[in-house]
Amino acid sequence: QVQLVESGGGSVQAGDSLRLSCVASGGTATGYDMGWFRQAPGKEREFVAAIRYNGGHTDHAESLKGRFTISRDNAKKTVYLQMNNLKPEDTAVYLCAGRPALGGFGTATRFFNYWGQGTQVTVSS
């Protein structure tokens, strides 16, 4: 019922910046918590960042704090991930995820039930 579409990925050099976007459509009037995850080939999907349905609370993976920032514009039904000072180890498919804001603010993959197809980010030295 909810469709999420990511964009903004690409191939960049180390030290560059990118801003990913995720546009939502469908669903009900219920607010949605949103998150970003990433997955590199042969590795498990890992949490990047999450944001409360109203933007009032955010959480970022500890190792990414200071470089990555999640934000949202509910009028545009869009969530963003600003990525600065990119490093080769950031290379991965970045996935947008969502869930109805029904209670807590868990950040594990299992707490999100809507997923986009992902956008590739490749960082070269």
mmCIF file with all atom_site columns, C-alpha atoms in Angstrom:
data_model
loop_
_atom_site.group_PDB
_atom_site.id
_atom_site.type_symbol
_atom_site.label_atom_id
_atom_site.label_alt_id
_atom_site.label_comp_id
_atom_site.label_asym_id
_atom_site.label_entity_id
_atom_site.label_seq_id
_atom_site.pdbx_PDB_ins_code
_atom_site.Cartn_x
_atom_site.Cartn_y
_atom_site.Cartn_z
_atom_site.occupancy
_atom_site.B_iso_or_equiv
_atom_site.pdbx_formal_charge
_atom_site.auth_seq_id
_atom_site.auth_comp_id
_atom_site.auth_asym_id
_atom_site.auth_atom_id
_atom_site.pdbx_PDB_model_num
ATOM 1   C CA . GLN A 1 1   ? 0.000  0.000  0.000  1.00 0.00 ? 1   GLN A CA 1
ATOM 2   C CA . VAL A 1 2   ? 2.924  2.318  0.733  1.00 0.00 ? 2   VAL A CA 1
ATOM 3   C CA . GLN A 1 3   ? 5.512  2.839  -1.985 1.00 0.00 ? 3   GLN A CA 1
ATOM 4   C CA . LEU A 1 4   ? 8.951  4.291  -1.297 1.00 0.00 ? 4   LEU A CA 1
ATOM 5   C CA . VAL A 1 5   ? 11.279 5.447  -4.062 1.00 0.00 ? 5   VAL A CA 1
ATOM 6   C CA . GLU A 1 6   ? 14.877 6.466  -3.414 1.00 0.00 ? 6   GLU A CA 1
ATOM 7   C CA . SER A 1 7   ? 17.043 8.699  -5.568 1.00 0.00 ? 7   SER A CA 1
ATOM 8   C CA . GLY A 1 8   ? 20.265 10.679 -5.389 1.00 0.00 ? 8   GLY A CA 1
ATOM 9   C CA . GLY A 1 9   ? 22.848 7.921  -5.366 1.00 0.00 ? 9   GLY A CA 1
ATOM 10  C CA . GLY A 1 10  ? 25.840 7.873  -7.660 1.00 0.00 ? 10  GLY A CA 1
ATOM 11  C CA . SER A 1 11  ? 29.578 7.451  -7.995 1.00 0.00 ? 11  SER A CA 1
ATOM 12  C CA . VAL A 1 12  ? 31.718 10.022 -6.192 1.00 0.00 ? 12  VAL A CA 1
ATOM 13  C CA . GLN A 1 13  ? 35.219 10.560 -4.889 1.00 0.00 ? 13  GLN A CA 1
ATOM 14  C CA . ALA A 1 14  ? 36.200 10.268 -1.254 1.00 0.00 ? 14  ALA A CA 1
ATOM 15  C CA . GLY A 1 15  ? 35.437 13.503 0.549  1.00 0.00 ? 15  GLY A CA 1
ATOM 16  C CA . ASP A 1 16  ? 32.460 14.362 -1.649 1.00 0.00 ? 16  ASP A CA 1
ATOM 17  C CA . SER A 1 17  ? 28.881 14.782 -0.466 1.00 0.00 ? 17  SER A CA 1
ATOM 18  C CA . LEU A 1 18  ? 25.554 13.370 -1.602 1.00 0.00 ? 18  LEU A CA 1
ATOM 19  C CA . ARG A 1 19  ? 21.960 13.899 -0.555 1.00 0.00 ? 19  ARG A CA 1
ATOM 20  C CA . LEU A 1 20  ? 19.635 10.953 -0.930 1.00 0.00 ? 20  LEU A CA 1
ATOM 21  C CA . SER A 1 21  ? 15.879 11.409 -1.200 1.00 0.00 ? 21  SER A CA 1
ATOM 22  C CA . CYS A 1 22  ? 13.016 9.026  -0.526 1.00 0.00 ? 22  CYS A CA 1
ATOM 23  C CA . VAL A 1 23  ? 9.538  9.933  -1.738 1.00 0.00 ? 23  VAL A CA 1
ATOM 24  C CA . ALA A 1 24  ? 6.522  8.148  -0.283 1.00 0.00 ? 24  ALA A CA 1
ATOM 25  C CA . SER A 1 25  ? 3.155  7.551  -1.903 1.00 0.00 ? 25  SER A CA 1
ATOM 26  C CA . GLY A 1 26  ? 0.006  5.641  -1.050 1.00 0.00 ? 26  GLY A CA 1
ATOM 27  C CA . GLY A 1 27  ? -0.805 4.482  2.440  1.00 0.00 ? 27  GLY A CA 1
ATOM 28  C CA . THR A 1 28  ? -3.223 6.048  4.909  1.00 0.00 ? 28  THR A CA 1
ATOM 29  C CA . ALA A 1 29  ? -3.297 9.331  6.803  1.00 0.00 ? 29  ALA A CA 1
ATOM 30  C CA . THR A 1 30  ? -1.327 7.713  9.621  1.00 0.00 ? 30  THR A CA 1
ATOM 31  C CA . GLY A 1 31  ? 2.072  9.251  10.265 1.00 0.00 ? 31  GLY A CA 1
ATOM 32  C CA . TYR A 1 32  ? 5.134  7.160  9.497  1.00 0.00 ? 32  TYR A CA 1
ATOM 33  C CA . ASP A 1 33  ? 8.486  6.846  11.166 1.00 0.00 ? 33  ASP A CA 1
ATOM 34  C CA . MET A 1 34  ? 11.175 6.620  8.489  1.00 0.00 ? 34  MET A CA 1
ATOM 35  C CA . GLY A 1 35  ? 14.668 5.226  8.312  1.00 0.00 ? 35  GLY A CA 1
ATOM 36  C CA . TRP A 1 36  ? 17.708 4.680  6.147  1.00 0.00 ? 36  TRP A CA 1
ATOM 37  C CA . PHE A 1 37  ? 19.640 1.424  5.993  1.00 0.00 ? 37  PHE A CA 1
ATOM 38  C CA . ARG A 1 38  ? 22.533 0.303  3.848  1.00 0.00 ? 38  ARG A CA 1
ATOM 39  C CA . GLN A 1 39  ? 23.808 -3.008 2.574  1.00 0.00 ? 39  GLN A CA 1
ATOM 40  C CA . ALA A 1 40  ? 27.109 -3.797 0.915  1.00 0.00 ? 40  ALA A CA 1
ATOM 41  C CA . PRO A 1 41  ? 27.633 -7.008 -1.099 1.00 0.00 ? 41  PRO A CA 1
ATOM 42  C CA . GLY A 1 42  ? 28.136 -9.979 1.201  1.00 0.00 ? 42  GLY A CA 1
ATOM 43  C CA . LYS A 1 43  ? 27.305 -7.963 4.305  1.00 0.00 ? 43  LYS A CA 1
ATOM 44  C CA . GLU A 1 44  ? 24.262 -7.703 6.540  1.00 0.00 ? 44  GLU A CA 1
ATOM 45  C CA . ARG A 1 45  ? 21.906 -4.782 6.218  1.00 0.00 ? 45  ARG A CA 1
ATOM 46  C CA . GLU A 1 46  ? 22.834 -2.144 8.764  1.00 0.00 ? 46  GLU A CA 1
ATOM 47  C CA . PHE A 1 47  ? 21.038 0.754  10.355 1.00 0.00 ? 47  PHE A CA 1
ATOM 48  C CA . VAL A 1 48  ? 22.044 4.231  9.223  1.00 0.00 ? 48  VAL A CA 1
ATOM 49  C CA . ALA A 1 49  ? 19.491 6.678  10.614 1.00 0.00 ? 49  ALA A CA 1
ATOM 50  C CA . ALA A 1 50  ? 15.839 7.056  11.579 1.00 0.00 ? 50  ALA A CA 1
ATOM 51  C CA . ILE A 1 51  ? 13.432 9.923  12.131 1.00 0.00 ? 51  ILE A CA 1
ATOM 52  C CA . ARG A 1 52  ? 10.142 10.196 13.994 1.00 0.00 ? 52  ARG A CA 1
ATOM 53  C CA . TYR A 1 53  ? 6.959  10.766 12.000 1.00 0.00 ? 53  TYR A CA 1
ATOM 54  C CA . ASN A 1 54  ? 6.895  14.456 12.936 1.00 0.00 ? 54  ASN A CA 1
ATOM 55  C CA . GLY A 1 55  ? 10.641 15.007 12.699 1.00 0.00 ? 55  GLY A CA 1
ATOM 56  C CA . GLY A 1 56  ? 10.843 15.595 16.430 1.00 0.00 ? 56  GLY A CA 1
ATOM 57  C CA . HIS A 1 57  ? 13.372 12.867 17.116 1.00 0.00 ? 57  HIS A CA 1
ATOM 58  C CA . THR A 1 58  ? 16.228 11.343 15.152 1.00 0.00 ? 58  THR A CA 1
ATOM 59  C CA . ASP A 1 59  ? 18.701 8.555  15.669 1.00 0.00 ? 59  ASP A CA 1
ATOM 60  C CA . HIS A 1 60  ? 21.936 7.905  13.790 1.00 0.00 ? 60  HIS A CA 1
ATOM 61  C CA . ALA A 1 61  ? 24.340 5.010  13.795 1.00 0.00 ? 61  ALA A CA 1
ATOM 62  C CA . GLU A 1 62  ? 27.098 5.929  16.216 1.00 0.00 ? 62  GLU A CA 1
ATOM 63  C CA . SER A 1 63  ? 29.847 5.464  13.643 1.00 0.00 ? 63  SER A CA 1
ATOM 64  C CA . LEU A 1 64  ? 28.110 7.852  11.231 1.00 0.00 ? 64  LEU A CA 1
ATOM 65  C CA . LYS A 1 65  ? 27.236 10.685 13.582 1.00 0.00 ? 65  LYS A CA 1
ATOM 66  C CA . GLY A 1 66  ? 28.711 13.951 12.391 1.00 0.00 ? 66  GLY A CA 1
ATOM 67  C CA . ARG A 1 67  ? 28.840 12.893 8.740  1.00 0.00 ? 67  ARG A CA 1
ATOM 68  C CA . PHE A 1 68  ? 25.313 11.668 7.986  1.00 0.00 ? 68  PHE A CA 1
ATOM 69  C CA . THR A 1 69  ? 22.111 13.538 8.842  1.00 0.00 ? 69  THR A CA 1
ATOM 70  C CA . ILE A 1 70  ? 18.516 12.435 8.337  1.00 0.00 ? 70  ILE A CA 1
ATOM 71  C CA . SER A 1 71  ? 15.702 14.938 7.825  1.00 0.00 ? 71  SER A CA 1
ATOM 72  C CA . ARG A 1 72  ? 12.207 15.040 6.378  1.00 0.00 ? 72  ARG A CA 1
ATOM 73  C CA . ASP A 1 73  ? 9.700  17.313 4.698  1.00 0.00 ? 73  ASP A CA 1
ATOM 74  C CA . ASN A 1 74  ? 6.238  15.937 5.354  1.00 0.00 ? 74  ASN A CA 1
ATOM 75  C CA . ALA A 1 75  ? 4.600  18.428 2.984  1.00 0.00 ? 75  ALA A CA 1
ATOM 76  C CA . LYS A 1 76  ? 6.603  16.765 0.203  1.00 0.00 ? 76  LYS A CA 1
ATOM 77  C CA . LYS A 1 77  ? 6.298  13.271 1.704  1.00 0.00 ? 77  LYS A CA 1
ATOM 78  C CA . THR A 1 78  ? 10.059 13.045 1.452  1.00 0.00 ? 78  THR A CA 1
ATOM 79  C CA . VAL A 1 79  ? 12.848 11.944 3.758  1.00 0.00 ? 79  VAL A CA 1
ATOM 80  C CA . TYR A 1 80  ? 16.477 12.875 3.113  1.00 0.00 ? 80  TYR A CA 1
ATOM 81  C CA . LEU A 1 81  ? 19.880 11.572 4.028  1.00 0.00 ? 81  LEU A CA 1
ATOM 82  C CA . GLN A 1 82  ? 22.681 14.118 3.795  1.00 0.00 ? 82  GLN A CA 1
ATOM 83  C CA . MET A 1 83  ? 26.018 12.350 3.510  1.00 0.00 ? 83  MET A CA 1
ATOM 84  C CA . ASN A 1 84  ? 29.191 14.395 3.912  1.00 0.00 ? 84  ASN A CA 1
ATOM 85  C CA . ASN A 1 85  ? 32.875 13.524 3.680  1.00 0.00 ? 85  ASN A CA 1
ATOM 86  C CA . LEU A 1 86  ? 32.075 10.209 2.047  1.00 0.00 ? 86  LEU A CA 1
ATOM 87  C CA . LYS A 1 87  ? 34.538 7.367  2.436  1.00 0.00 ? 87  LYS A CA 1
ATOM 88  C CA . PRO A 1 88  ? 35.086 4.213  0.362  1.00 0.00 ? 88  PRO A CA 1
ATOM 89  C CA . GLU A 1 89  ? 33.634 2.144  3.203  1.00 0.00 ? 89  GLU A CA 1
ATOM 90  C CA . ASP A 1 90  ? 30.329 3.986  2.713  1.00 0.00 ? 90  ASP A CA 1
ATOM 91  C CA . THR A 1 91  ? 29.883 2.188  -0.609 1.00 0.00 ? 91  THR A CA 1
ATOM 92  C CA . ALA A 1 92  ? 26.580 0.296  -0.443 1.00 0.00 ? 92  ALA A CA 1
ATOM 93  C CA . VAL A 1 93  ? 22.994 0.180  -1.582 1.00 0.00 ? 93  VAL A CA 1
ATOM 94  C CA . TYR A 1 94  ? 21.068 2.651  0.544  1.00 0.00 ? 94  TYR A CA 1
ATOM 95  C CA . LEU A 1 95  ? 17.502 1.667  1.370  1.00 0.00 ? 95  LEU A CA 1
ATOM 96  C CA . CYS A 1 96  ? 14.617 3.773  2.587  1.00 0.00 ? 96  CYS A CA 1
ATOM 97  C CA . ALA A 1 97  ? 12.207 2.213  5.082  1.00 0.00 ? 97  ALA A CA 1
ATOM 98  C CA . GLY A 1 98  ? 9.035  3.178  6.895  1.00 0.00 ? 98  GLY A CA 1
ATOM 99  C CA . ARG A 1 99  ? 6.473  2.045  9.469  1.00 0.00 ? 99  ARG A CA 1
ATOM 100 C CA . PRO A 1 100 ? 3.273  3.468  10.950 1.00 0.00 ? 100 PRO A CA 1
ATOM 101 C CA . ALA A 1 101 ? 4.114  5.531  14.017 1.00 0.00 ? 101 ALA A CA 1
ATOM 102 C CA . LEU A 1 102 ? 2.223  3.374  16.491 1.00 0.00 ? 102 LEU A CA 1
ATOM 103 C CA . GLY A 1 103 ? 4.445  3.466  19.549 1.00 0.00 ? 103 GLY A CA 1
ATOM 104 C CA . GLY A 1 104 ? 8.141  3.046  20.191 1.00 0.00 ? 104 GLY A CA 1
ATOM 105 C CA . PHE A 1 105 ? 11.133 4.040  18.123 1.00 0.00 ? 105 PHE A CA 1
ATOM 106 C CA . GLY A 1 106 ? 13.008 0.831  17.445 1.00 0.00 ? 106 GLY A CA 1
ATOM 107 C CA . THR A 1 107 ? 15.699 1.030  14.760 1.00 0.00 ? 107 THR A CA 1
ATOM 108 C CA . ALA A 1 108 ? 16.217 -2.625 13.882 1.00 0.00 ? 108 ALA A CA 1
ATOM 109 C CA . THR A 1 109 ? 15.299 -3.821 10.406 1.00 0.00 ? 109 THR A CA 1
ATOM 110 C CA . ARG A 1 110 ? 12.417 -5.896 11.764 1.00 0.00 ? 110 ARG A CA 1
ATOM 111 C CA . PHE A 1 111 ? 10.608 -2.793 13.009 1.00 0.00 ? 111 PHE A CA 1
ATOM 112 C CA . PHE A 1 112 ? 10.155 -1.424 9.479  1.00 0.00 ? 112 PHE A CA 1
ATOM 113 C CA . ASN A 1 113 ? 7.571  -2.965 7.186  1.00 0.00 ? 113 ASN A CA 1
ATOM 114 C CA . TYR A 1 114 ? 7.798  -0.783 4.059  1.00 0.00 ? 114 TYR A CA 1
ATOM 115 C CA . TRP A 1 115 ? 10.932 -0.681 1.930  1.00 0.00 ? 115 TRP A CA 1
ATOM 116 C CA . GLY A 1 116 ? 12.179 1.031  -1.196 1.00 0.00 ? 116 GLY A CA 1
ATOM 117 C CA . GLN A 1 117 ? 14.282 -0.635 -3.887 1.00 0.00 ? 117 GLN A CA 1
ATOM 118 C CA . GLY A 1 118 ? 17.471 1.156  -2.908 1.00 0.00 ? 118 GLY A CA 1
ATOM 119 C CA . THR A 1 119 ? 19.927 3.517  -4.546 1.00 0.00 ? 119 THR A CA 1
ATOM 120 C CA . GLN A 1 120 ? 23.586 2.722  -5.137 1.00 0.00 ? 120 GLN A CA 1
ATOM 121 C CA . VAL A 1 121 ? 26.300 4.863  -3.594 1.00 0.00 ? 121 VAL A CA 1
ATOM 122 C CA . THR A 1 122 ? 29.860 4.199  -4.730 1.00 0.00 ? 122 THR A CA 1
ATOM 123 C CA . VAL A 1 123 ? 32.789 6.080  -3.220 1.00 0.00 ? 123 VAL A CA 1
ATOM 124 C CA . SER A 1 124 ? 36.240 5.869  -4.809 1.00 0.00 ? 124 SER A CA 1
ATOM 125 C CA . SER A 1 125 ? 39.570 6.828  -3.256 1.00 0.00 ? 125 SER A CA 1
#
